[in-house]
Amino acid sequence: MKKMIVRASALAMAGLLLCQTPVLADGVEQPYLSLGADLNKEERATVLRLLGVDEAELDNYQVVKITNADEHDYLDNYLSASVIGTRALSSVLIEKTEEGSGINVTTKNITYCTEGMYENALTTAGIADADVVVAGPFNITGTAALVGAMTAYEDMTGEEITEESKDAATNELVITSDLASSLDDSEKAEQFLALVKEEVVSSDINSAEDITQVVEDCENKLQIELTEEQRQQIAELMEKISNLDLNVSELREQASDIYNKLSELDLDTKGIWETIKDFFAKILNFFGIGQEPAPEASTETGAGAEGQPEASTESDGEAGSEVSTESGEEDQPEASTESDGEAGSETSTEAVNE
């Protein structure tokens, strides 16, 4: 019985150790290596070299493998089977970095997806503070590498990425790549998706109609023109993203390279809803709606004092003050001289402005 208890305790302890994030002897978290399951020996050697990993030192890495079936699970809704292919070749090295350092991506032999596209998609997936290197044994699209990056990040941190987040991130990567091809400008495509996402998240916009308006607003800001199909695809993607509870500050921090470039473009930083509110506020101000009514200066200025000369009611400014002072009438209350002075002038001015 005692032996059984000891054995059970040992198994429980082993399970706890397996659940923890692996660390090296010096306390540094082990980097994760996600390898395409279909790499042959030569391709594997090429990928490891591009990732800067020595085969003899693989014990220093946590290694996971991504299969072609894994790739199809996430990509079939967005890419044709011919694009996804039948072999899992994309490989990813991911290392956790200090808090606030953001996501930094480097690509090797990746032709379809740019570094900025990966950064955008990884922030949507909720990944934070990591150095990521994506490599292929030769020129490949790299769309499947995102699956490997998300899987490795989950294993490395112990943080589960929801299926909704994975789907939105994959959807975003494909849409951005397609838009880059359409515009013949990958940087503009990255910036556009980042800008739309920022405005949707910061203003908590979630209806299809409102999101479409944001997409059109961002088209104008970046001076691009989408097809109706592209506009609809991006709006549907943003509906997914609006339900992920993302934080706009974290988006800007994690994909800082993209958002820093956006800030350098000197765009109107106001979202469309702030612009609309400002527009209607100006209209309301013009018609005096919603403002406090102006004080009835004319009634008070007359002072209601018996014997007050009519001249004093003709001017509430400094001239009126002089008339009242010179009259010297003993029955004039002191209040009338005060109301006809500078204070009376201010009251009259406010009434005109309003």
XYZ file of C-alpha atoms in Angstrom:
354
model
C 0.000 0.000 0.000
C 2.830 2.342 0.917
C 4.535 1.643 -2.412
C 1.305 2.442 -4.261
C 0.998 5.797 -2.484
C 4.620 6.700 -3.254
C 4.134 5.717 -6.888
C 0.922 7.756 -7.173
C 2.653 10.750 -5.608
C 5.519 10.462 -8.052
C 3.129 10.305 -11.000
C 1.228 13.341 -9.722
C 4.464 15.297 -9.339
C 5.514 14.338 -12.862
C 2.179 15.554 -14.180
C 2.627 18.912 -12.470
C 6.084 19.270 -13.940
C 4.782 18.523 -17.411
C 2.143 21.231 -17.045
C 4.697 23.872 -16.186
C 6.472 25.958 -18.794
C 9.843 24.255 -19.379
C 12.905 26.266 -18.417
C 16.591 25.933 -18.998
C 19.096 25.526 -16.192
C 19.627 29.295 -15.941
C 15.889 29.896 -15.441
C 15.187 31.075 -18.997
C 12.031 29.677 -20.615
C 12.764 27.140 -23.330
C 11.992 28.327 -26.844
C 9.468 26.326 -28.834
C 10.111 24.831 -32.216
C 7.157 23.931 -34.421
C 8.259 21.767 -37.335
C 6.268 20.749 -40.390
C 5.585 17.049 -39.983
C 6.316 16.291 -43.651
C 9.829 17.714 -43.868
C 12.306 15.183 -45.214
C 15.823 14.959 -43.822
C 17.344 17.540 -46.154
C 14.418 19.955 -45.807
C 14.532 19.639 -42.032
C 18.253 20.471 -42.041
C 17.609 23.533 -44.203
C 14.802 24.760 -41.956
C 16.827 24.295 -38.782
C 19.715 26.216 -40.316
C 17.410 29.092 -41.300
C 15.943 29.137 -37.811
C 19.412 29.205 -36.293
C 18.929 25.898 -34.502
C 21.668 23.287 -34.180
C 20.361 19.733 -34.571
C 22.723 18.601 -31.806
C 21.136 21.108 -29.384
C 17.476 20.240 -29.905
C 17.252 19.182 -26.255
C 17.264 22.910 -25.460
C 13.955 23.324 -27.330
C 10.450 22.082 -26.890
C 9.613 20.547 -30.261
C 6.081 20.119 -31.607
C 5.003 18.977 -35.051
C 2.210 20.363 -37.207
C 0.525 18.031 -39.656
C -1.162 18.798 -42.949
C -4.465 17.798 -41.295
C -3.902 20.527 -38.684
C -3.395 23.035 -41.463
C -6.580 22.007 -43.238
C -8.582 22.293 -40.000
C -7.939 26.028 -39.862
C -7.455 26.953 -43.501
C -10.088 25.010 -45.440
C -12.686 27.750 -44.902
C -10.424 30.392 -46.444
C -8.121 28.737 -48.977
C -8.489 26.108 -51.644
C -6.957 22.711 -50.988
C -4.478 23.287 -53.801
C -3.067 26.343 -52.025
C -2.821 24.573 -48.671
C -1.137 21.590 -50.301
C -0.662 18.049 -49.051
C 2.552 18.450 -47.050
C 3.160 20.372 -43.835
C 6.431 22.252 -44.402
C 6.116 25.622 -42.612
C 8.169 25.743 -39.431
C 8.283 28.272 -36.608
C 10.659 29.152 -33.796
C 9.008 31.127 -30.998
C 10.613 32.556 -27.876
C 8.911 34.421 -25.054
C 10.340 37.886 -24.414
C 9.999 40.430 -21.628
C 6.671 42.122 -21.026
C 6.033 45.103 -23.281
C 8.527 44.051 -25.958
C 5.764 43.227 -28.434
C 5.670 40.665 -31.222
C 8.654 40.625 -33.588
C 8.475 38.391 -36.657
C 11.188 37.378 -39.126
C 10.491 35.275 -42.223
C 12.749 33.023 -44.318
C 11.626 31.586 -47.690
C 8.032 32.787 -47.118
C 6.442 34.321 -50.206
C 2.738 34.837 -49.458
C 2.710 36.230 -45.916
C 4.794 39.171 -44.737
C 6.159 39.803 -41.268
C 3.557 42.493 -40.669
C 0.735 40.146 -41.657
C 1.889 37.605 -39.097
C 2.188 40.312 -36.425
C -1.354 41.511 -37.117
C -2.779 37.997 -37.011
C -0.842 36.971 -33.904
C -2.159 39.983 -31.974
C -5.688 38.985 -32.962
C -4.975 35.517 -31.578
C -3.984 37.131 -28.277
C -0.285 36.279 -28.493
C 1.972 38.770 -26.725
C 5.665 39.546 -26.248
C 7.417 36.974 -28.414
C 10.133 36.695 -31.041
C 8.896 34.584 -33.935
C 10.875 33.226 -36.887
C 8.958 31.559 -39.737
C 10.859 29.460 -42.279
C 10.337 27.115 -45.192
C 12.827 24.703 -46.770
C 12.290 26.605 -50.050
C 9.863 29.306 -51.189
C 6.423 28.512 -49.771
C 3.312 30.574 -49.018
C 3.656 30.299 -45.236
C -0.068 30.439 -44.455
C 0.131 27.239 -42.426
C 2.918 28.619 -40.246
C 0.380 30.605 -38.238
C -1.140 27.344 -37.045
C 2.267 26.221 -35.818
C 2.930 29.549 -34.093
C -0.358 29.436 -32.198
C 0.114 25.817 -31.160
C 3.682 26.427 -29.981
C 2.624 29.541 -28.034
C -0.087 27.601 -26.208
C 2.370 24.876 -25.236
C 5.027 27.385 -24.236
C 2.857 29.590 -22.018
C 0.134 27.215 -20.924
C -2.395 29.814 -22.120
C -5.201 28.434 -24.248
C -6.042 30.328 -27.421
C -9.761 30.028 -28.089
C -11.003 28.497 -31.302
C -12.700 31.811 -32.106
C -9.380 33.638 -31.797
C -7.558 31.086 -33.938
C -10.237 31.279 -36.603
C -10.234 35.097 -36.677
C -6.428 35.209 -36.819
C -6.290 32.726 -39.695
C -9.075 34.559 -41.521
C -7.206 37.843 -41.072
C -3.928 36.457 -42.401
C -5.580 35.189 -45.596
C -7.595 38.374 -46.177
C -4.559 40.594 -45.666
C -2.498 38.487 -48.063
C -5.234 38.640 -50.709
C -5.601 42.398 -50.266
C -1.835 42.870 -50.591
C -1.932 41.020 -53.882
C -4.893 43.099 -55.082
C -3.299 46.427 -54.111
C 0.194 45.285 -55.096
C 1.257 46.830 -51.791
C 1.681 44.572 -48.766
C 2.482 47.433 -46.389
C -0.705 49.309 -47.307
C -2.719 46.107 -46.789
C -1.177 45.550 -43.349
C -1.841 49.149 -42.330
C -5.415 49.048 -43.570
C -6.364 45.938 -41.597
C -4.591 47.298 -38.511
C -6.410 50.642 -38.782
C -9.855 49.092 -39.219
C -9.211 46.717 -36.322
C -8.033 49.574 -34.108
C -11.156 51.658 -34.755
C -13.539 48.722 -34.291
C -11.921 47.683 -31.013
C -11.397 51.181 -29.574
C -15.004 52.258 -30.241
C -16.514 48.856 -29.348
C -18.350 48.672 -32.673
C -20.077 45.377 -33.415
C -23.025 45.805 -35.781
C -22.532 44.887 -39.439
C -23.775 48.254 -40.668
C -21.513 50.262 -38.363
C -18.474 48.111 -39.125
C -19.031 48.570 -42.857
C -19.079 52.322 -42.286
C -15.746 52.077 -40.448
C -14.247 50.076 -43.329
C -15.329 52.767 -45.800
C -13.993 55.501 -43.536
C -10.595 53.784 -43.381
C -10.591 53.402 -47.165
C -10.829 57.178 -47.420
C -8.123 57.718 -44.822
C -5.615 55.468 -46.571
C -6.844 56.424 -50.037
C -7.577 52.935 -51.284
C -10.651 51.486 -52.983
C -11.982 48.037 -52.215
C -14.346 45.925 -54.247
C -17.729 45.266 -52.687
C -16.686 41.656 -52.079
C -13.505 42.721 -50.257
C -15.454 45.223 -48.179
C -17.912 42.529 -47.144
C -15.151 40.024 -46.298
C -13.344 42.548 -44.105
C -16.574 43.591 -42.394
C -17.365 39.943 -41.583
C -13.838 39.465 -40.211
C -14.210 42.548 -38.015
C -17.491 41.214 -36.630
C -15.522 38.193 -35.406
C -12.780 40.392 -33.988
C -15.289 42.636 -32.202
C -16.351 39.619 -30.126
C -12.832 38.693 -28.962
C -12.560 41.232 -26.134
C -9.287 42.658 -27.456
C -7.631 45.665 -25.851
C -6.649 48.484 -28.221
C -3.611 49.465 -26.130
C -2.295 45.911 -26.339
C -2.866 45.841 -30.093
C -0.777 48.980 -30.511
C 1.920 47.664 -28.194
C 2.192 44.183 -29.690
C 2.079 45.266 -33.361
C 3.977 48.480 -32.683
C 5.878 48.442 -35.995
C 2.635 48.748 -37.936
C 0.917 51.246 -35.647
C 4.025 53.434 -35.469
C 4.016 53.659 -39.257
C 0.324 54.550 -39.191
C 0.997 57.388 -36.754
C 3.719 58.720 -39.062
C 1.146 59.040 -41.855
C -0.499 61.893 -39.907
C -3.978 60.478 -40.428
C -7.017 61.960 -38.751
C -6.843 60.010 -35.509
C -10.506 60.539 -34.725
C -12.683 57.537 -35.371
C -15.753 57.951 -37.485
C -18.049 58.036 -34.453
C -16.117 60.861 -32.841
C -16.302 62.743 -36.148
C -20.056 62.231 -36.369
C -20.579 63.331 -32.761
C -18.511 66.460 -33.348
C -20.569 67.241 -36.464
C -23.898 67.034 -34.653
C -22.524 68.917 -31.641
C -21.693 71.824 -33.945
C -25.227 71.789 -35.368
C -26.755 71.798 -31.887
C -24.505 74.640 -30.809
C -25.460 76.644 -33.894
C -29.167 76.433 -33.029
C -28.534 76.833 -29.290
C -30.024 73.411 -28.523
C -29.008 71.815 -25.269
C -27.438 74.990 -23.878
C -28.499 76.874 -20.775
C -30.834 79.745 -21.606
C -29.303 83.201 -21.593
C -30.108 85.327 -18.548
C -32.852 87.911 -19.070
C -30.420 90.768 -19.042
C -32.830 93.393 -20.322
C -35.216 92.953 -17.376
C -32.500 93.090 -14.716
C -30.618 95.912 -16.396
C -33.638 98.158 -16.241
C -33.210 97.664 -12.481
C -36.922 98.098 -12.057
C -36.062 101.172 -9.999
C -38.543 103.925 -9.987
C -37.215 107.172 -11.327
C -34.439 105.518 -13.390
C -33.824 107.669 -16.517
C -34.638 105.953 -19.829
C -31.032 106.571 -21.022
C -29.726 103.970 -18.602
C -31.813 101.236 -20.215
C -30.402 101.973 -23.655
C -26.932 100.671 -22.842
C -25.668 97.981 -20.516
C -22.033 98.780 -21.320
C -19.599 101.219 -19.773
C -21.474 104.198 -21.257
C -24.544 103.177 -19.293
C -22.438 103.098 -16.190
C -21.333 106.671 -16.778
C -24.912 107.925 -17.282
C -26.059 106.242 -14.110
C -23.162 107.646 -12.089
C -23.605 111.182 -13.320
C -27.335 111.243 -12.635
C -26.587 111.081 -8.927
C -30.235 110.494 -8.119
C -30.626 109.708 -4.445
C -33.518 107.309 -4.962
C -31.485 105.126 -7.380
C -30.631 101.830 -5.643
C -26.967 100.880 -5.561
C -27.765 97.694 -7.423
C -28.614 99.640 -10.569
C -25.152 101.144 -10.838
C -23.599 97.694 -10.475
C -25.834 96.053 -13.048
C -25.059 98.783 -15.594
C -21.304 98.372 -15.174
C -18.937 95.722 -16.558
C -21.028 92.905 -15.184
C -23.958 94.115 -17.243
C -21.715 94.280 -20.271
C -20.712 90.652 -19.842
C -24.310 89.560 -19.530
C -25.232 91.310 -22.736
C -22.262 89.785 -24.594
C -23.144 86.241 -23.530
C -26.696 86.693 -24.733
C -25.505 87.747 -28.200
C -23.014 84.875 -28.504
C -25.587 82.320 -27.557
